[in-house]
PDB file of C-alpha atoms and ligand atoms in Angstrom:
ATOM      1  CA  UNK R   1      15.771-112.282 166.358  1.00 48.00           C
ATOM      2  CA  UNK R   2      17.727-109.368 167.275  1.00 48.00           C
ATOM      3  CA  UNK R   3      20.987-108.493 165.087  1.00 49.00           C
ATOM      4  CA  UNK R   4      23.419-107.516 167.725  1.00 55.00           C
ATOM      5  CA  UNK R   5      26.464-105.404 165.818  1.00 70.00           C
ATOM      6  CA  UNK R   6      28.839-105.824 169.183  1.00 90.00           C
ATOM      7  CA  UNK R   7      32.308-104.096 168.808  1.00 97.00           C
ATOM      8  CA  UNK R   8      33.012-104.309 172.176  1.00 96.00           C
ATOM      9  CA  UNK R   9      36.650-104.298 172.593  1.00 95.00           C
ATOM     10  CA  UNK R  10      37.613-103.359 169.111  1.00 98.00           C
ATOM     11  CA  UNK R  11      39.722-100.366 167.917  1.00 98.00           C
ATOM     12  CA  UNK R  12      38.877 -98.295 164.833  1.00 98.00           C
ATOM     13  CA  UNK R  13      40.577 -95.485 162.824  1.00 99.00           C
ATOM     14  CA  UNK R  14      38.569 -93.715 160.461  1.00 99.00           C
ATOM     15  CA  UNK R  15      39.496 -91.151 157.997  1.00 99.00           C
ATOM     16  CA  UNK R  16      38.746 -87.586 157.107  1.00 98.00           C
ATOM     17  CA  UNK R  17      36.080 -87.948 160.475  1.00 98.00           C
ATOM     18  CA  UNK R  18      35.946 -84.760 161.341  1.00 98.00           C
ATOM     19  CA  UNK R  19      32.903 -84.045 159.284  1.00 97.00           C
ATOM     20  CA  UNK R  20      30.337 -85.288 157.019  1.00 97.00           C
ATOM     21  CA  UNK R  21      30.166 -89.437 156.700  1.00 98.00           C
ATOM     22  CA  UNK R  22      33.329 -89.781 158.384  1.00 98.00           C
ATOM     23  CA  UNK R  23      32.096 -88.236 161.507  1.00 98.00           C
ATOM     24  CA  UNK R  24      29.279 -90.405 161.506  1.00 98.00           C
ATOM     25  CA  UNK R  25      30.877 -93.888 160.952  1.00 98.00           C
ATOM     26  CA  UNK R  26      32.785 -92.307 163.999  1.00 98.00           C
ATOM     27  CA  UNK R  27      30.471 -91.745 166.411  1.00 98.00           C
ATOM     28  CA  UNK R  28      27.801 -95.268 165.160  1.00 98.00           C
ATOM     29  CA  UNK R  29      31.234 -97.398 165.693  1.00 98.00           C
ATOM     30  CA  UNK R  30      31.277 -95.965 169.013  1.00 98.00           C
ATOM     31  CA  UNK R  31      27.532 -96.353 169.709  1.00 98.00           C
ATOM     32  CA  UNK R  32      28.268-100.439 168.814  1.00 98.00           C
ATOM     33  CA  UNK R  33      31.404-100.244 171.453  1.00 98.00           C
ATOM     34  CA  UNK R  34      34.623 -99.502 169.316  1.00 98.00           C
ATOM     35  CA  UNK R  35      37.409 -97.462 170.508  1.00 98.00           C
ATOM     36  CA  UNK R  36      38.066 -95.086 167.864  1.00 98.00           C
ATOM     37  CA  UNK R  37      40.546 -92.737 166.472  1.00 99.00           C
ATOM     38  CA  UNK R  38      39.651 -89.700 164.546  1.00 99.00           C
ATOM     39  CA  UNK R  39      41.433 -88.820 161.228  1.00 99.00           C
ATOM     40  CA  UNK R  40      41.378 -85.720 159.309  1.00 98.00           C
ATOM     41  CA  UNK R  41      43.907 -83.239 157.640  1.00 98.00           C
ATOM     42  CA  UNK R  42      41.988 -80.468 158.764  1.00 94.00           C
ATOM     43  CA  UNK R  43      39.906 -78.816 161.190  1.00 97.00           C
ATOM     44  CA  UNK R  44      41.486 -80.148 164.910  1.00 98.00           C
ATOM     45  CA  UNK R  45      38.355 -78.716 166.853  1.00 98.00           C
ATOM     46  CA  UNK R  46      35.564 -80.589 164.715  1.00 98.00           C
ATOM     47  CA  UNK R  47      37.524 -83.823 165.228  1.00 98.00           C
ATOM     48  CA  UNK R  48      37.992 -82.589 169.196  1.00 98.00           C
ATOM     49  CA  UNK R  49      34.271 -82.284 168.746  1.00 98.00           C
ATOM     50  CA  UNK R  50      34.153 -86.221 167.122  1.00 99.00           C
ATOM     51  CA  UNK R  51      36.031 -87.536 169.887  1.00 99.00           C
ATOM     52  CA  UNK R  52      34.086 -86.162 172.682  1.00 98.00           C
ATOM     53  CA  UNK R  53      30.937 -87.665 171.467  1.00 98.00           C
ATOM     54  CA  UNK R  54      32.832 -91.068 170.827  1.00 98.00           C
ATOM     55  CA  UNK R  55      33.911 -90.184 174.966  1.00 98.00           C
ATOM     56  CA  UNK R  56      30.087 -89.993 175.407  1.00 98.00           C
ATOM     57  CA  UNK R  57      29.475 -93.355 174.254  1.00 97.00           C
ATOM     58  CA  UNK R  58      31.524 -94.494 177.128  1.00 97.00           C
ATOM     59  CA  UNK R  59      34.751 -95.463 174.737  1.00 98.00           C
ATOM     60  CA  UNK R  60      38.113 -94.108 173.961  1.00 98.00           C
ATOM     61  CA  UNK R  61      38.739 -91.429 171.318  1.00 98.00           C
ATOM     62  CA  UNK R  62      41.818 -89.702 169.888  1.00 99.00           C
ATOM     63  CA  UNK R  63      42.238 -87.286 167.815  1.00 99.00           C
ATOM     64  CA  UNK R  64      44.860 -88.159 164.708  1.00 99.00           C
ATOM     65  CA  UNK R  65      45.721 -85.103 162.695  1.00 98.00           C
ATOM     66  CA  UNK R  66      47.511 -86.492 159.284  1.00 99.00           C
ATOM     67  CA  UNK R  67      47.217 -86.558 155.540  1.00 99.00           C
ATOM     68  CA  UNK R  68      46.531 -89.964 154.138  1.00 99.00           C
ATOM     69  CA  UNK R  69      47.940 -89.153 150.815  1.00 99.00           C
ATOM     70  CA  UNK R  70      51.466 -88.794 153.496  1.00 98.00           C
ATOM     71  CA  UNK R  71      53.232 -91.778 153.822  1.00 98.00           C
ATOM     72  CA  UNK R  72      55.098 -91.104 156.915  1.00 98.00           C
ATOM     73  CA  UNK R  73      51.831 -89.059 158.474  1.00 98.00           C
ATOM     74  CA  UNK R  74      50.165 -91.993 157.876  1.00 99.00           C
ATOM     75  CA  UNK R  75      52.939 -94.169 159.069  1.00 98.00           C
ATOM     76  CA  UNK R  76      53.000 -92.274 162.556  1.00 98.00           C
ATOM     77  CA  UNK R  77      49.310 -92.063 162.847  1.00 98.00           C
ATOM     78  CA  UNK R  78      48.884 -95.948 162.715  1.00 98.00           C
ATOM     79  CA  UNK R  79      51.676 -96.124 165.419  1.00 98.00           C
ATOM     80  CA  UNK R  80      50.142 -93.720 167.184  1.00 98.00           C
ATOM     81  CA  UNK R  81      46.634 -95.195 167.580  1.00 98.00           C
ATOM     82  CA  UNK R  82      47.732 -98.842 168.181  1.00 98.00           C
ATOM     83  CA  UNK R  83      50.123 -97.196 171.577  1.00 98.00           C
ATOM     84  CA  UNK R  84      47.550 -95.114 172.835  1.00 98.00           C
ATOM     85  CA  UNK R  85      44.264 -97.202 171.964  1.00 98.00           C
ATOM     86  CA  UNK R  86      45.532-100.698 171.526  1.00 98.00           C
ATOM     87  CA  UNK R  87      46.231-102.960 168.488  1.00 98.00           C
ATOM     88  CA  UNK R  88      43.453-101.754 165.452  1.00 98.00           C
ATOM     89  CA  UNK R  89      40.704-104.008 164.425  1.00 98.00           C
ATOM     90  CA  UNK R  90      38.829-101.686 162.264  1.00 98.00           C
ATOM     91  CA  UNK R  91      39.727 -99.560 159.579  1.00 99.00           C
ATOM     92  CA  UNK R  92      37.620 -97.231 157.256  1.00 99.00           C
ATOM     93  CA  UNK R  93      39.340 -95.266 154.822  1.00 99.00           C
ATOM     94  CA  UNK R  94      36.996 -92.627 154.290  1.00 98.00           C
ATOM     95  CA  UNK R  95      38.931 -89.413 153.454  1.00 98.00           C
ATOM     96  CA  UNK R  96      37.906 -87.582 150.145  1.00 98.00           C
ATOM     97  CA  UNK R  97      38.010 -84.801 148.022  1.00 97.00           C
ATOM     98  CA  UNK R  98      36.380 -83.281 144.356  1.00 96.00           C
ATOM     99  CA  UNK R  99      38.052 -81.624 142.077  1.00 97.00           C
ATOM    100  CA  UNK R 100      35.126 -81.761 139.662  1.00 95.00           C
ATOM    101  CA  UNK R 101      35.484 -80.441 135.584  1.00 97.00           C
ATOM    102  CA  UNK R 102      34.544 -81.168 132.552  1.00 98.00           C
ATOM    103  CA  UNK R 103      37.947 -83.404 131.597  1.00 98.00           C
ATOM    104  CA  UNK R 104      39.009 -80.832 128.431  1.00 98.00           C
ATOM    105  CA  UNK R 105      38.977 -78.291 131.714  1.00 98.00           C
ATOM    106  CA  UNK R 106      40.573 -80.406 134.325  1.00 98.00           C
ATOM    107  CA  UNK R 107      44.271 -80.077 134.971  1.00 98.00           C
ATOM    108  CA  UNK R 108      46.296 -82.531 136.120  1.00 98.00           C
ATOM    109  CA  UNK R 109      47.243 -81.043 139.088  1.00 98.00           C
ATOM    110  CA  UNK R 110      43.159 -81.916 140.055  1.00 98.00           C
ATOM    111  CA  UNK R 111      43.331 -85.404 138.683  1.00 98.00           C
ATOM    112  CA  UNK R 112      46.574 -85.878 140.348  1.00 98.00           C
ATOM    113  CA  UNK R 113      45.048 -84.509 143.623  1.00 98.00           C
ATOM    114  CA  UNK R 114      41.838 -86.289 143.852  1.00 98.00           C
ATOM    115  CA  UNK R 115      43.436 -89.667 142.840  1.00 99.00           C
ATOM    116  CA  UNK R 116      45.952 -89.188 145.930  1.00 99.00           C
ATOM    117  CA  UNK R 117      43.516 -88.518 148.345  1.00 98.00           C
ATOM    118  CA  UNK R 118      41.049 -91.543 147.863  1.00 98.00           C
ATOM    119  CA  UNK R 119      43.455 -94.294 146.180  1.00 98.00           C
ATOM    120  CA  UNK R 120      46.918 -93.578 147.814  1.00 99.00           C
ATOM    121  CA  UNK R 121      45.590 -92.991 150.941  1.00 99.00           C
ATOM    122  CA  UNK R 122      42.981 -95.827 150.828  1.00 99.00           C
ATOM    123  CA  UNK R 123      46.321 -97.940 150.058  1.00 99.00           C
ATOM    124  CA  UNK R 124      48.789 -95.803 151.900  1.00 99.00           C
ATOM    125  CA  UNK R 125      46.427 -96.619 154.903  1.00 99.00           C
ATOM    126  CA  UNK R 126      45.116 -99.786 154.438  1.00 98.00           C
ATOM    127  CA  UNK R 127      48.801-101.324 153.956  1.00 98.00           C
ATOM    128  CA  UNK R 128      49.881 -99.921 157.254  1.00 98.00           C
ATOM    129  CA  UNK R 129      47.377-101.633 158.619  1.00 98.00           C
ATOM    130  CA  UNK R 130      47.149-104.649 157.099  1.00 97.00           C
ATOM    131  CA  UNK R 131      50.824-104.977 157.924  1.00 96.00           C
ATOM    132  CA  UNK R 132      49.858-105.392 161.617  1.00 97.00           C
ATOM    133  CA  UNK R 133      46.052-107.396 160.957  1.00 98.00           C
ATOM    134  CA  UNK R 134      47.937-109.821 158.888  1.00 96.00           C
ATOM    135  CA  UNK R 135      50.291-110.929 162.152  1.00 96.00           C
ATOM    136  CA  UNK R 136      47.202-110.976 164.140  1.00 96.00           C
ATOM    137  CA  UNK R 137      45.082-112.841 161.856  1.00 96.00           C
ATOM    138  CA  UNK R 138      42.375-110.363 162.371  1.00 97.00           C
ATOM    139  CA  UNK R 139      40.917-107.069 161.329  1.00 98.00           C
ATOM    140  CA  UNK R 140      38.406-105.443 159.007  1.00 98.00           C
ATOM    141  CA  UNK R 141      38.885-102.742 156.216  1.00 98.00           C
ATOM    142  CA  UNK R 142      36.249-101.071 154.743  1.00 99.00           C
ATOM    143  CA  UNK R 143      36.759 -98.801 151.871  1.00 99.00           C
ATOM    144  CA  UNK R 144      34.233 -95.760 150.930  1.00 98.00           C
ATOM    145  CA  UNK R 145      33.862 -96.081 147.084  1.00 98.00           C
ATOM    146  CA  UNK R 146      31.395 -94.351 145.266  1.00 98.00           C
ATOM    147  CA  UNK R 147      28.109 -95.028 142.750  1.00 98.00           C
ATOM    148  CA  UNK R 148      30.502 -92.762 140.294  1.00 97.00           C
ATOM    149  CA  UNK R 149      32.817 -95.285 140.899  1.00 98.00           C
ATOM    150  CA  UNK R 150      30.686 -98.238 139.541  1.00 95.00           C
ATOM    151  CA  UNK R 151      28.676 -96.172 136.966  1.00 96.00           C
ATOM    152  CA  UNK R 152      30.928 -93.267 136.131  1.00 97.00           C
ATOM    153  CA  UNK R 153      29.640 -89.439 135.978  1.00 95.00           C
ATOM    154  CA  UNK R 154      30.095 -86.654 133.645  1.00 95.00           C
ATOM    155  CA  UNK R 155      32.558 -84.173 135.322  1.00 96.00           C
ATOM    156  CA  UNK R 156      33.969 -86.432 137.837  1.00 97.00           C
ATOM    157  CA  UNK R 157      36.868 -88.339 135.423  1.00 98.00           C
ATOM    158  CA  UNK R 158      39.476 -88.167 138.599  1.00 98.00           C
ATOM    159  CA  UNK R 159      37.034 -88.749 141.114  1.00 98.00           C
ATOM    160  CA  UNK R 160      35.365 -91.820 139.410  1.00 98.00           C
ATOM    161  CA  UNK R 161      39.219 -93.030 138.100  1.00 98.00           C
ATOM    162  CA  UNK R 162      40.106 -93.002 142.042  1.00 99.00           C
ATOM    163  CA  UNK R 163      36.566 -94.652 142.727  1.00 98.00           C
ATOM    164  CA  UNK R 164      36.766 -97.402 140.826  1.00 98.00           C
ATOM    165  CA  UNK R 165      40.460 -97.878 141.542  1.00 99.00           C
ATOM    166  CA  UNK R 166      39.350 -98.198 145.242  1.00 99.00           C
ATOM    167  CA  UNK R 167      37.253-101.510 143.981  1.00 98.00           C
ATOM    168  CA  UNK R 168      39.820-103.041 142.577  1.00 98.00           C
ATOM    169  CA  UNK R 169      41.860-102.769 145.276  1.00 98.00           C
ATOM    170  CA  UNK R 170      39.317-103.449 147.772  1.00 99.00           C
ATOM    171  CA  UNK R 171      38.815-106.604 145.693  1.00 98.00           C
ATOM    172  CA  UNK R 172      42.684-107.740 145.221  1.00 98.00           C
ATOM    173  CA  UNK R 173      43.025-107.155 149.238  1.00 98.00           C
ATOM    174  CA  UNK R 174      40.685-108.862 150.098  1.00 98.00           C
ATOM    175  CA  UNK R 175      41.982-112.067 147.972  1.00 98.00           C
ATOM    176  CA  UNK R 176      45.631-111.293 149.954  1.00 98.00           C
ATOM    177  CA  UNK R 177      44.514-110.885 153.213  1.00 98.00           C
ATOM    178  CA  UNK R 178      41.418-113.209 153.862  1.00 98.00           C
ATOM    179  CA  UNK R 179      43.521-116.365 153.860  1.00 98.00           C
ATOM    180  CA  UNK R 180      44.776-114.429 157.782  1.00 97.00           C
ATOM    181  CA  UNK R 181      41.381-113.386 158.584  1.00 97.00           C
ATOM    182  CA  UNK R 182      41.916-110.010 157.584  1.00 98.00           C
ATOM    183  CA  UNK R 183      38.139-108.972 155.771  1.00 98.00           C
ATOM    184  CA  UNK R 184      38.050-105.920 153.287  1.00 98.00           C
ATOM    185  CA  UNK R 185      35.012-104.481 151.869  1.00 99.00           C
ATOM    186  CA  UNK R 186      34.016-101.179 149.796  1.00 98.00           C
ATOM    187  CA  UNK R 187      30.514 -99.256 150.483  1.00 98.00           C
ATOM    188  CA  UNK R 188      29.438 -97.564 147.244  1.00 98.00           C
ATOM    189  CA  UNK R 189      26.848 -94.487 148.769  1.00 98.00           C
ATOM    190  CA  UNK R 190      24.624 -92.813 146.162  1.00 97.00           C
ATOM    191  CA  UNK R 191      23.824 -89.063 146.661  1.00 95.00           C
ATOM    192  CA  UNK R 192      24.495 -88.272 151.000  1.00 97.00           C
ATOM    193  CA  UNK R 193      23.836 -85.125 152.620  1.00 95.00           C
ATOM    194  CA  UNK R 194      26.790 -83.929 153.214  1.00 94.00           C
ATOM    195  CA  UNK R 195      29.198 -80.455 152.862  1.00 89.00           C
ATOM    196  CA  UNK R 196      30.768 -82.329 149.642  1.00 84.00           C
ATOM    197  CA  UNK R 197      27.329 -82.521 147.736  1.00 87.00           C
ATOM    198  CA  UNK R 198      25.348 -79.411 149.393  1.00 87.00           C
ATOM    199  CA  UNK R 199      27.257 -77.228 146.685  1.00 83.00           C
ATOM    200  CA  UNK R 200      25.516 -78.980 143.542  1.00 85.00           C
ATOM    201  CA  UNK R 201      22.948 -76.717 142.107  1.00 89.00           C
ATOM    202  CA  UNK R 202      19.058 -77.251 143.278  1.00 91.00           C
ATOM    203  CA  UNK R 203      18.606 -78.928 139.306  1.00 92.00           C
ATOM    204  CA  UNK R 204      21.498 -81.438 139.941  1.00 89.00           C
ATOM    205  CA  UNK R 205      19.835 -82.661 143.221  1.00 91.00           C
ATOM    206  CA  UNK R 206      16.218 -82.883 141.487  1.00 93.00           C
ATOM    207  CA  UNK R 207      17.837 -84.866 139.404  1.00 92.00           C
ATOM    208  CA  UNK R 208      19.713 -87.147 141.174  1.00 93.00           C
ATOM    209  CA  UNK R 209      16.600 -87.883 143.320  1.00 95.00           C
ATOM    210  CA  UNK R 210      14.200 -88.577 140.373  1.00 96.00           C
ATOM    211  CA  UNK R 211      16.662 -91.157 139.157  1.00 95.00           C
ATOM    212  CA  UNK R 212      16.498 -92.898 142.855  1.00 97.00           C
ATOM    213  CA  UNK R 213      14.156 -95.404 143.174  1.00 98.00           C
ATOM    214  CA  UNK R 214      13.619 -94.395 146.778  1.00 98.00           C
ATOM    215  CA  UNK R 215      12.892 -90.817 145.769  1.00 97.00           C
ATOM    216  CA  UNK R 216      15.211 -89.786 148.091  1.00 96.00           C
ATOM    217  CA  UNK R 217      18.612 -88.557 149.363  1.00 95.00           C
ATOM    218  CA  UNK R 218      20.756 -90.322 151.979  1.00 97.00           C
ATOM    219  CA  UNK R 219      21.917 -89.469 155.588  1.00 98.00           C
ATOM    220  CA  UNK R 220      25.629 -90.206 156.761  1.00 98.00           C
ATOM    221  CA  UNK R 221      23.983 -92.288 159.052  1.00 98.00           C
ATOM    222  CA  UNK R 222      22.470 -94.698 155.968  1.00 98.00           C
ATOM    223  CA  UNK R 223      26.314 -95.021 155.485  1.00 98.00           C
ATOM    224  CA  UNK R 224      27.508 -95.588 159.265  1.00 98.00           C
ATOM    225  CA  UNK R 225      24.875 -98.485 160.115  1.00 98.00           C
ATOM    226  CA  UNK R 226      26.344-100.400 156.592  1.00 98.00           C
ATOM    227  CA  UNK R 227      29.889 -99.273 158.069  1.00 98.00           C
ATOM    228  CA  UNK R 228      28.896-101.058 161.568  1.00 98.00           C
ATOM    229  CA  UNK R 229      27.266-104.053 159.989  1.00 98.00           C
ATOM    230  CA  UNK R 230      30.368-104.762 157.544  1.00 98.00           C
ATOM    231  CA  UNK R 231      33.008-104.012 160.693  1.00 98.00           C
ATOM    232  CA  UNK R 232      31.141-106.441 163.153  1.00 97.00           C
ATOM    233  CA  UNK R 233      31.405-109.908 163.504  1.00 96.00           C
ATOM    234  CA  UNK R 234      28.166-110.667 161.870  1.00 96.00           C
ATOM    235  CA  UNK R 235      29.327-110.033 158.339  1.00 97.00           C
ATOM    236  CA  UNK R 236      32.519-112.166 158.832  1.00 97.00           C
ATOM    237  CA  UNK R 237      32.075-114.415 156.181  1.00 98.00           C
ATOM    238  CA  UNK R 238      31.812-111.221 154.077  1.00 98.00           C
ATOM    239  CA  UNK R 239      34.386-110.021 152.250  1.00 98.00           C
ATOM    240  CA  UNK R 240      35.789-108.274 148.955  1.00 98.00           C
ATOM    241  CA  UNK R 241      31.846-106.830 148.508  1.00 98.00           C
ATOM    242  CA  UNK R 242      30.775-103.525 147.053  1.00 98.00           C
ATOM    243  CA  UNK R 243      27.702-103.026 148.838  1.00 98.00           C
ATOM    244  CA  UNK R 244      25.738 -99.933 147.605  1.00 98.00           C
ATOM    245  CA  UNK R 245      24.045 -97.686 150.108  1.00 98.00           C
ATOM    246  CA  UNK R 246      21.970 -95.534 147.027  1.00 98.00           C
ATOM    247  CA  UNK R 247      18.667 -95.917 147.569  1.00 98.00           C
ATOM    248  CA  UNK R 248      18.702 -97.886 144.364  1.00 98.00           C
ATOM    249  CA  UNK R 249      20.720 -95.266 142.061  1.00 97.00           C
ATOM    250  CA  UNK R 250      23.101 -97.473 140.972  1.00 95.00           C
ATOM    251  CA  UNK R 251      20.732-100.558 139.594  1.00 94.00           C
TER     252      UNK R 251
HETATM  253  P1  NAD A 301      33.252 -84.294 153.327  1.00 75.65           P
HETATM  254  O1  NAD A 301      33.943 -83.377 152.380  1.00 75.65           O
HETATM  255  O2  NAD A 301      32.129 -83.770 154.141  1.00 75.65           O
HETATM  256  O3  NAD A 301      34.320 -84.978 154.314  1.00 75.65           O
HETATM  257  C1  NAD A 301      35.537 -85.489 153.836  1.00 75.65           C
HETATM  258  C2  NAD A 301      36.580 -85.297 154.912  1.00 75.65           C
HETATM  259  O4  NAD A 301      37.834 -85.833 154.439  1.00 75.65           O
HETATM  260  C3  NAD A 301      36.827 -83.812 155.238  1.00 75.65           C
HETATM  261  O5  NAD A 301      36.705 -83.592 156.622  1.00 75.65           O
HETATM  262  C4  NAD A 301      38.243 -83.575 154.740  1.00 75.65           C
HETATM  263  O6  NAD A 301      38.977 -82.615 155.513  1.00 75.65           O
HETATM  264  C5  NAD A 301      38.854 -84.960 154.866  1.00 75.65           C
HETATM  265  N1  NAD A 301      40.052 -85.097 154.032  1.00 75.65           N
HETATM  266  C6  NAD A 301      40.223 -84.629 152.760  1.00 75.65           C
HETATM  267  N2  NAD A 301      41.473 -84.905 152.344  1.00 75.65           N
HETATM  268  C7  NAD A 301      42.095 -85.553 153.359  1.00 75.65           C
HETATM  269  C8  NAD A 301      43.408 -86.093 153.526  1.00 75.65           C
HETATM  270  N3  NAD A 301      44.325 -86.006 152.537  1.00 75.65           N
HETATM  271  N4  NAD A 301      43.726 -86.686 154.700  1.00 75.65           N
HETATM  272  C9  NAD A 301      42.811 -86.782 155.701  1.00 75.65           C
HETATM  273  N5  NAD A 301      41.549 -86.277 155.590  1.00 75.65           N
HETATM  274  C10 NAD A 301      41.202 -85.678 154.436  1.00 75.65           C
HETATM  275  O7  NAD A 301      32.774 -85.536 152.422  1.00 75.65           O
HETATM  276  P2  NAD A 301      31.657 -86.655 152.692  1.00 75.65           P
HETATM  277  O8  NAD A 301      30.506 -86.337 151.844  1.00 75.65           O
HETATM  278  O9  NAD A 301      31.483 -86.885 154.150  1.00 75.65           O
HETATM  279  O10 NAD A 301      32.402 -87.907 152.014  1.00 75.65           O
HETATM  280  C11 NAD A 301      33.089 -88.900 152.764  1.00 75.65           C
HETATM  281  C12 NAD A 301      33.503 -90.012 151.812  1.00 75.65           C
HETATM  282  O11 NAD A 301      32.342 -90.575 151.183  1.00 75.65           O
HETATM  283  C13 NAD A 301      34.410 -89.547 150.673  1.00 75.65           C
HETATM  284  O12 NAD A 301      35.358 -90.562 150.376  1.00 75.65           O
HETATM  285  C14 NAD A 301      33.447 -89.378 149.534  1.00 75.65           C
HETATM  286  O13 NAD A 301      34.080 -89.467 148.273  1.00 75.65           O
HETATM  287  C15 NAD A 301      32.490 -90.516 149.774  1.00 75.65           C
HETATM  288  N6  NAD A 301      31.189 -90.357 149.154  1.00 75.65           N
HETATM  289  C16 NAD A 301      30.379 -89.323 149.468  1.00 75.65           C
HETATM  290  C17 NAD A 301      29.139 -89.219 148.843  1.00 75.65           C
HETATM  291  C18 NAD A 301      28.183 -88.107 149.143  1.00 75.65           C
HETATM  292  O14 NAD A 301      27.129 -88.048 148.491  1.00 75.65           O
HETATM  293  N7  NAD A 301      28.459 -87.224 150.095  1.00 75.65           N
HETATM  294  C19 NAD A 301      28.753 -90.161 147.901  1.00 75.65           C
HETATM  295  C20 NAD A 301      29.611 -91.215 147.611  1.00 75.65           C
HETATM  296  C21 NAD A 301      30.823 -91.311 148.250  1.00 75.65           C
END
């Protein structure tokens, strides 16, 4: 048997896409026939970029410049993707940020900064949109959490505060909106290849691939295909899951 992951016909927005995961999910959710709409605060010509390879795929693409922390960016962007690409059916809230320190060394200007970017713009976003999925008694969410999120990390108190705040409100959405269709699920990726984690030191990589049981580090892609599965129509009964794409690092 074949898994088909048809999206035919559905219309995504996913954050901070003009690099790393987030340009991935973009560009797989096109592959499986989604419409989608590029988010990012910076960096118009990489999420240019995003969009023509979504136009490749045969589907629409638009770029959405806007901070997700930003109420009333985020407010216009949702507006702005259901009138030019049709009511949304898909939403991954995938924009992020580190501000990593040791917490006797972290200000709270960092704290305050990481927590805004992943938790009030995962809600900042999500409520936007859930405002319109609830009246159409469809939609799914999809959340990008974090292993730190489940297990905690030294040096990462904000970003593993905001993590694990994204679970519970992945979780408490999910209980609010399922009853109208409306599906919300978190990913929780181990260690990815991407800009955010190419800056560790060599030692901190070794590391974190010795303590994977598949000896290895992820692609974005790992992270798109669980994107795709959990947006599609073949996880519907699925919902309010963390599902960990780690390679085992968080058992
Ligand atoms: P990345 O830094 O390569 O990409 C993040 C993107 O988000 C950037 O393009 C950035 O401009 C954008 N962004 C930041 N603040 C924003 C804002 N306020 N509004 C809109 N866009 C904003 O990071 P990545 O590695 O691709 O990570 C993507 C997501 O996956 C993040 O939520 C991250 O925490 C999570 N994650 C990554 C890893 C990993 O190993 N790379 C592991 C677990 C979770």
């Amino acid at each position: 048997m074949t898994i088909e992951l048809d999206l035919n016909g559905a219309v995504a927005l996913v954050t901070g896409a003009g690099r790393g995961i987030g340009r991935d999910i973009a560009l797989a959710l096109a592959v499986a026939g989604a419409d989608v709409a590029v988010n990012d605060l910076a960096d118009e010509a990489a999420c240019a970029a995003v969009v023509a390879g979504v136009e490749e795929c045969g589907r629409r693409g638009l770029v959405v410049m806007a901070d997700v922390s930003d109420e009333q960016q985020v407010e216009a962007m949702v507006v702005r993707v259901e009138d030019e690409l049709g009511p949304l059916s898909v939403v991954v809230n995938n924009a992020g940020i580190t501000r990593d320190n040791v917490v006797m060394m972290m200000s709270a200007a960092d704290f305050d900064a990481v927590v805004a970017t992943h938790l009030r713009g995962t809600f900042l976003v999500s409520k936007a949109a859930a405002r319109r999925m609830f009246r159409r008694r469809a939609g799914s969410i999809i959340n990008m959490s974090s292993v730190v999120g489940r297990r905690g990390n030294a040096g990462q108190v904000n970003y593993a505060a905001a993590k694990a705040g994204i679970l519970g409100l992945t979780k408490s959405l999910a209980k609010e909106l399922g009853g109208r269709g409306v599906r919300v699920n978190a990913i929780a990726p181990g260690y990815i290849d991407t800009a955010m984690t190419q800056a560790l030191p060599e030692e901190a990589r070794k590391l974190i691939v010795d303590n994977t049981p598949l000896r290895a580090i992820g692609a974005p892609a790992d992270v798109a295909d669980a994107v795709v599965f959990l947006a599609s129509p073949r996880a519907r009964f699925i919902t309010g899951v963390t599902l960990p794409v780690d390679g085992g690092l968080g058992v």
